[in-house]
Short mmCIF file of C-alpha atoms in Angstrom, two decimals:
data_model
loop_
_atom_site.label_atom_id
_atom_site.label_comp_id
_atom_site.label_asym_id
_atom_site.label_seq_id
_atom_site.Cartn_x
_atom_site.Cartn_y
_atom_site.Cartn_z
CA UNK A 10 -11.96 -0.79 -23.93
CA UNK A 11 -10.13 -3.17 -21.47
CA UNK A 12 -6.67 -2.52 -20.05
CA UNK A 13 -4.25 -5.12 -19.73
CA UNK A 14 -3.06 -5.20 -16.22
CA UNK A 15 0.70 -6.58 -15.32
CA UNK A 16 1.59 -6.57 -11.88
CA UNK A 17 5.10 -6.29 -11.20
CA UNK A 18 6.03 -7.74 -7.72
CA UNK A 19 9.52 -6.89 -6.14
CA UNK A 20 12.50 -9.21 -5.52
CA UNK A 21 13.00 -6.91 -2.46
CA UNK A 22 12.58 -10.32 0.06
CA UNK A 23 10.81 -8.49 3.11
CA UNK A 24 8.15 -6.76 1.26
CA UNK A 25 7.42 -8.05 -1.68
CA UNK A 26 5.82 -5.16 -3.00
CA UNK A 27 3.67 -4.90 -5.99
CA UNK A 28 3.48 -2.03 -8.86
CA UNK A 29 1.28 -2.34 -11.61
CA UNK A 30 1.20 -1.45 -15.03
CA UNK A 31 -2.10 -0.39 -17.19
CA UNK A 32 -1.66 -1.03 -20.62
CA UNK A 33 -4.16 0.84 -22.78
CA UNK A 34 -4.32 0.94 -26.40
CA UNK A 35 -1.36 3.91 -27.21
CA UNK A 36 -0.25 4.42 -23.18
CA UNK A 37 0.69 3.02 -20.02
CA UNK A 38 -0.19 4.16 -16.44
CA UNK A 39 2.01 2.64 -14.08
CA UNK A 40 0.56 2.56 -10.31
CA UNK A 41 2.94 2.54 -7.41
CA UNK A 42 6.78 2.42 -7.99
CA UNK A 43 8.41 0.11 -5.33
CA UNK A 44 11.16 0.63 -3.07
CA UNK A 45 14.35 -0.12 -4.62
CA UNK A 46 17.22 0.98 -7.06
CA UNK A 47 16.96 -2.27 -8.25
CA UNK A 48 13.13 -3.02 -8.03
CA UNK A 49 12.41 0.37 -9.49
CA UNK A 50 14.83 -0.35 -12.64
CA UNK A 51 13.31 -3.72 -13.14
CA UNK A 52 9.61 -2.04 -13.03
CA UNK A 53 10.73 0.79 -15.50
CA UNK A 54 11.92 -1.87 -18.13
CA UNK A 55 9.25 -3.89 -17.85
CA UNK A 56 7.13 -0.98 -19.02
CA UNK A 57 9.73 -0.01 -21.65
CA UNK A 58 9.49 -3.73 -23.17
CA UNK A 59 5.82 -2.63 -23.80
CA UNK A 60 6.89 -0.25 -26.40
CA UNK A 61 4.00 2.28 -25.42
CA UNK A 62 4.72 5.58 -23.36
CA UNK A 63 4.13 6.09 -19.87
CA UNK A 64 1.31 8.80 -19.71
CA UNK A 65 1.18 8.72 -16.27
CA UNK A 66 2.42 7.62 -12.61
CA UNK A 67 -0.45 7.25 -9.80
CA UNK A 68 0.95 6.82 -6.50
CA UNK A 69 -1.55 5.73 -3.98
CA UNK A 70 -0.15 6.24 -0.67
CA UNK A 71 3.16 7.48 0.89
CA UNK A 72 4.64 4.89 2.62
CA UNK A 73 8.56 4.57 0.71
CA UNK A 74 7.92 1.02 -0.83
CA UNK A 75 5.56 3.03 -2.90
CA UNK A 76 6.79 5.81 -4.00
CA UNK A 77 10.81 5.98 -3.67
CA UNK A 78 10.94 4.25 -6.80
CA UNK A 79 9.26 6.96 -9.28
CA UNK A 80 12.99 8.49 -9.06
CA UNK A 81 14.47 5.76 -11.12
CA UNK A 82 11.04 4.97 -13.31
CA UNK A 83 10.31 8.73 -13.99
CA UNK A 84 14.13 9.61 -14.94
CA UNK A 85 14.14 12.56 -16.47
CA UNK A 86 11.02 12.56 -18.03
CA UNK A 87 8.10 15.00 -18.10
CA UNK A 88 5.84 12.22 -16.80
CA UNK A 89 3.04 13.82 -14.59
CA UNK A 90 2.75 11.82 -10.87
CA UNK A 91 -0.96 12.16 -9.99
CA UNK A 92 -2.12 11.73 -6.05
CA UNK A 93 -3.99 12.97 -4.02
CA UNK A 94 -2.43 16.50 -1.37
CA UNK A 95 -2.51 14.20 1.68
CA UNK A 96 -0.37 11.77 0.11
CA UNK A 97 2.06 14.34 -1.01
CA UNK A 98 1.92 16.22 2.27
CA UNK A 99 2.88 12.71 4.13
CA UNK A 100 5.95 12.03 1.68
CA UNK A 101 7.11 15.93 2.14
CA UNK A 102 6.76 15.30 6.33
CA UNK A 103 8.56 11.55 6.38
CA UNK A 104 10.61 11.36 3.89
CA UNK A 105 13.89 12.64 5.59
CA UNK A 106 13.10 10.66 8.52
CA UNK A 107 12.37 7.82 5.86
CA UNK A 108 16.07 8.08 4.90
CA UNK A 109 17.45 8.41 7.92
CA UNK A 110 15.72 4.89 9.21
CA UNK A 111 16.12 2.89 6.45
CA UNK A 112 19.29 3.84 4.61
CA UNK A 113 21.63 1.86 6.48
CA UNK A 114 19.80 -1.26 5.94
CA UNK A 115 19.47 -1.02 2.04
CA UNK A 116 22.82 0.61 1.32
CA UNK A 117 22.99 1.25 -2.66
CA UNK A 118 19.34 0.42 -3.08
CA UNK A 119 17.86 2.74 -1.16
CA UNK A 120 17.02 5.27 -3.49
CA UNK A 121 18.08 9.04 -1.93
CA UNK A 122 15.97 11.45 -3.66
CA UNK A 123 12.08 11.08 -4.27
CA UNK A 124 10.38 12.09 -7.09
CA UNK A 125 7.34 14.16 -5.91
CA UNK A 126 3.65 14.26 -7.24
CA UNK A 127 3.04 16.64 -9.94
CA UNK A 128 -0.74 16.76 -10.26
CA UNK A 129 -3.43 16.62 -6.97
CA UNK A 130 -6.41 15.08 -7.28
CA UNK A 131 -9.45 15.29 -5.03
CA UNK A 132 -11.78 12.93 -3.36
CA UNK A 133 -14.68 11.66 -6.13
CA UNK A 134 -12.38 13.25 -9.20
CA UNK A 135 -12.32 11.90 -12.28
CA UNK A 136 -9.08 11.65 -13.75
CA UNK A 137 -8.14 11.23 -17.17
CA UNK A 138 -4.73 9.99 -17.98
CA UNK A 139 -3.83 9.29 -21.76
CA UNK A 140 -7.09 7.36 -22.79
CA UNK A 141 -7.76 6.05 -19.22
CA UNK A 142 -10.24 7.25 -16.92
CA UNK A 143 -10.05 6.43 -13.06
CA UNK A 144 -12.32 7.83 -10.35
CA UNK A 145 -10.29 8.54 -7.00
CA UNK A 146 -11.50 7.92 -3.24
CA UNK A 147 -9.18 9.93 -0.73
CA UNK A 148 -9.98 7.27 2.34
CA UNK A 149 -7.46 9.28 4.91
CA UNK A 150 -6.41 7.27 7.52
CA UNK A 151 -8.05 4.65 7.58
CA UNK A 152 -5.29 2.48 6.06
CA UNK A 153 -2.06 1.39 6.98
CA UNK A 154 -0.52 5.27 6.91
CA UNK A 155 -2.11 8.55 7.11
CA UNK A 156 -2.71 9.13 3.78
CA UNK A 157 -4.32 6.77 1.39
CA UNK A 158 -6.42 6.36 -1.66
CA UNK A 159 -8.25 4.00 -3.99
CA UNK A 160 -8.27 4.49 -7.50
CA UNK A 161 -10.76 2.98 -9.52
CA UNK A 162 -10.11 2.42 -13.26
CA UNK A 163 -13.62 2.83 -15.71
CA UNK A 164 -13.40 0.73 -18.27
CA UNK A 165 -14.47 -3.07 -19.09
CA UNK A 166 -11.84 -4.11 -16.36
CA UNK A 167 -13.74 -3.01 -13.31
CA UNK A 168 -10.06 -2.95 -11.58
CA UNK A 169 -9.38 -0.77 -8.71
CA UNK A 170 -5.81 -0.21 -6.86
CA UNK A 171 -5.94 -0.02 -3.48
CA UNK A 172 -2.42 0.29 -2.38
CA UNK A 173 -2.40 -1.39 1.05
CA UNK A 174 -6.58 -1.16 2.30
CA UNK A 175 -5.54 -4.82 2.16
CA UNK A 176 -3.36 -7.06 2.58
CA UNK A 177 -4.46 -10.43 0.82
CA UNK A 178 -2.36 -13.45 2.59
CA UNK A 179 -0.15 -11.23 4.67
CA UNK A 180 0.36 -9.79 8.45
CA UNK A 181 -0.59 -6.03 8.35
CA UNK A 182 1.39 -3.04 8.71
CA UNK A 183 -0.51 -1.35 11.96
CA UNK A 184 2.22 0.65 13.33
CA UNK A 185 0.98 3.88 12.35
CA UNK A 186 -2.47 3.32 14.33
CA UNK A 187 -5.55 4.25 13.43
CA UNK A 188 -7.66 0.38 13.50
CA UNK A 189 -10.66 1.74 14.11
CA UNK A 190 -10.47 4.07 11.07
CA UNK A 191 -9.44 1.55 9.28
CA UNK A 192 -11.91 -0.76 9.94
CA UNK A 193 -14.71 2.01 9.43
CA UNK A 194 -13.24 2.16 6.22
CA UNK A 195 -13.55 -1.05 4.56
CA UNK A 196 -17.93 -0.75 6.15
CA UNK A 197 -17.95 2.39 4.36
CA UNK A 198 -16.07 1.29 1.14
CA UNK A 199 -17.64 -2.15 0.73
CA UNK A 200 -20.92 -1.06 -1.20
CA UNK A 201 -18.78 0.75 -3.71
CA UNK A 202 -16.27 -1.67 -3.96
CA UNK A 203 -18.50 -4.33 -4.48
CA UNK A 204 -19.02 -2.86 -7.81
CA UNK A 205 -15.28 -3.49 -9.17
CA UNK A 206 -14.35 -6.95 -10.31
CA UNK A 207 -10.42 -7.10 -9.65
CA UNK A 208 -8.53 -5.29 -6.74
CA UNK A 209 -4.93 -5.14 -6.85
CA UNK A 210 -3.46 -4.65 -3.74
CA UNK A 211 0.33 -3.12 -2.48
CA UNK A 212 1.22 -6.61 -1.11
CA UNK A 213 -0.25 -9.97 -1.94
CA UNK A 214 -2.38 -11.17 -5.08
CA UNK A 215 -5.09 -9.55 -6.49
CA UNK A 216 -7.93 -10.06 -4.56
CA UNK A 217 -12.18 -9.36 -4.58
CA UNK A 218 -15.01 -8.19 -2.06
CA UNK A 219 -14.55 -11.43 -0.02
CA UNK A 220 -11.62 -9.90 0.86
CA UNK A 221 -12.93 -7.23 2.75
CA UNK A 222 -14.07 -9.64 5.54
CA UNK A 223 -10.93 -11.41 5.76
CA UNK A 224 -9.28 -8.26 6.23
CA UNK A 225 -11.65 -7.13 8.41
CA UNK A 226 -11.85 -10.63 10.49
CA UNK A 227 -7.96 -10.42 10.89
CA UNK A 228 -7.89 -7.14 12.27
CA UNK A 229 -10.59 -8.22 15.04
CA UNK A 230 -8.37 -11.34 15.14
CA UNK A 231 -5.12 -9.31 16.55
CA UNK A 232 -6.79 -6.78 18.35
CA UNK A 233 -8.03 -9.48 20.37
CA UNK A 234 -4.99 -11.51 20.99
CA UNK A 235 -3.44 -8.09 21.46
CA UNK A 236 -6.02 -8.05 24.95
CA UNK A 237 -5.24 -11.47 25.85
CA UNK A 238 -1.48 -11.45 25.85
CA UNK A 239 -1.85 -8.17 27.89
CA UNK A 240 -4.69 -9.15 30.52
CA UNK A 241 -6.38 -6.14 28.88
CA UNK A 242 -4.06 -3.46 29.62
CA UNK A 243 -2.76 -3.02 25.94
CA UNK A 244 0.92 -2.99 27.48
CA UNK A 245 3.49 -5.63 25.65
CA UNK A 246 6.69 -7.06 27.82
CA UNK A 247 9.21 -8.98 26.08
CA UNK A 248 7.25 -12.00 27.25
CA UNK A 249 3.92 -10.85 25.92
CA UNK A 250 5.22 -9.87 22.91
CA UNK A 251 6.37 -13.17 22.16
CA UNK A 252 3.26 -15.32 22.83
CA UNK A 253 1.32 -12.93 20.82
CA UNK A 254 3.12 -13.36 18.26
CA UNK A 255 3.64 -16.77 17.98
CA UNK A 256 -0.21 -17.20 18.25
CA UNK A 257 -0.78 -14.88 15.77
CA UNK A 258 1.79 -16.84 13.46
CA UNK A 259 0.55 -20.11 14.08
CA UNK A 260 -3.43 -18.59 13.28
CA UNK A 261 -2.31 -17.61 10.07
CA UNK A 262 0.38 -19.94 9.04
CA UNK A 263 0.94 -19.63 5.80
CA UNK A 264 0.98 -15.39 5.76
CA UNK A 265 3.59 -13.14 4.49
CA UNK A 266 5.60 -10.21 6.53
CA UNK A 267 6.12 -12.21 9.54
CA UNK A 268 8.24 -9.65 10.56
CA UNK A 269 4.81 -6.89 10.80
CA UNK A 270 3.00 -9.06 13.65
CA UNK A 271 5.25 -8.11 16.39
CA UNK A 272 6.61 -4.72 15.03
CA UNK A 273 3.30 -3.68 14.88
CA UNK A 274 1.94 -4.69 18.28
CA UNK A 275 2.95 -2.25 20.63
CA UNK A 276 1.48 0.49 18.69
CA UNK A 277 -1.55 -1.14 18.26
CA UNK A 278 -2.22 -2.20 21.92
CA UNK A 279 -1.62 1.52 22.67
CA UNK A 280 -4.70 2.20 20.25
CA UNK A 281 -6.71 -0.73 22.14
CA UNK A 282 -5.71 1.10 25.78
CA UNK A 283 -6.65 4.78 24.93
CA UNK A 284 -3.12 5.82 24.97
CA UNK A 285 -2.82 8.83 22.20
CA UNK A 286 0.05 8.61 20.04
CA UNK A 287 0.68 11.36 18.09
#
């Protein structure tokens, strides 16, 4: 069997984010939900033009333009939400504080109420949803939040969802820390990876293995401007900040979420200096 995959990418400007929707023979599986009234809506009758149910939701990490939306896409249906209990865990810690910093900025489209996961899943589980099998990696941390997991899909496809392990033509989200992690992740991850034809990604187009050393070169990339425009302290001042991020901008010109190079810098210098965070 091989699923149709349509990606559904959000008219939410900043972000852009992507959901996608498997489309198997008799069901759908939709994977990540995006982050607005509006977005979330739009995703919901996308799948409904499909004319097939919605076995189940898959959400693969808990950052909100990921999850908020499986409010308006689940309704009031007994859909099951499948992730993994470090996912869940982060949504249940942020998502008040979630509200509280973005609610003023969307207005009506920020959605109020989450929709919570239903079913946990384990690292190296095999999941079957409707006729669909997927085999799930809980990576941890080592992403762009402190929860995060890859989901492969078995079939003819080779497809795997990766949420945000990368972001193909885009600045990265580093704000929550962990680099390092992250970085271990995509050595440890590669060999499996390598395996899966097609990875669709939380932000940018669907990408392959090469990716992983783009990623991989832009992180070393920033990490070392980040030491330059700080003499090696890690430490940012309004002036540093600035000529970091315009170098970074002009190295990768033609990158999305401008706006995650300098919003992301302080944090990660911190990281780079030894200075613990949490």
């Amino acid at each position: 069997m091989k699923t149709k995959i349509h990606t559904y990418t959000s008219q939410e400007p900043m972000l852009k984010v992507n959901a996608f929707i498997a489309e198997g023979d008799n069901e759908l599986v939709i994977v990540d939900t995006t982050l607005t009234k509006s977005d979330s809506l739009a995703l919901k009758q996308q799948a409904d033009a499909l004319g097939k149910p919605v076995a189940g939701i898959i959400l693969t990490h808990g950052h909100p333009d990921h999850v908020a939306g499986t409010y308006h896409v689940k309704q009031q249906q007994d859909i099951p939400v499948f992730a993994t209990p470090a996912v869940k865990q982060l949504m249940l810690d942020t998502e008040q504080a979630k509200h509280a910093q973005w609610s003023g900025m969307f207005g009506e489209e920020w959605i109020p109420q989450w929709a919570y996961p239903t079913e946990l899943v384990n690292h190296g589980d095999q999941v079957r949803i409707g006729n669909m099998t997927f085999s799930v990696l809980d990576i941890g941390a080592g992403g762009d939040c402190d929860a995060n997991s890859v989901w492969l899909l078995e079939d003819d496809n080779r497809a795997a969802f990766i949420g945000d392990l990368l972001y193909k033509n885009n600045h990265t989200y580093m704000n929550d820390g962990g680099i390092l992690r992250w970085l271990s992740n995509l050595e440890v991850l590669a060999p499996t990876m390598k395996d899966y034809a097609a990875f669709y990604v939380g932000h940018g187009p669907v990408c392959d293995i090469k990716d992983f050393e783009k990623q991989r070169a832009y992180f070393l990339r920033y990490c070392s401007e980040v030491l330059k425009a700080t003499g090696g302290t890690g430490i940012f001042n309004d002036n540093s900040r600035k000529h970091f991020e315009e170098i970074m901008l002009s190295a990768f010109p033609d990158y999305g979420c401008q706006f995650m190079v300098a919003l992301s810098a302080d944090n990660v210098g911190k990281e780079l200096a030894g200075i613990h965070q949490h």
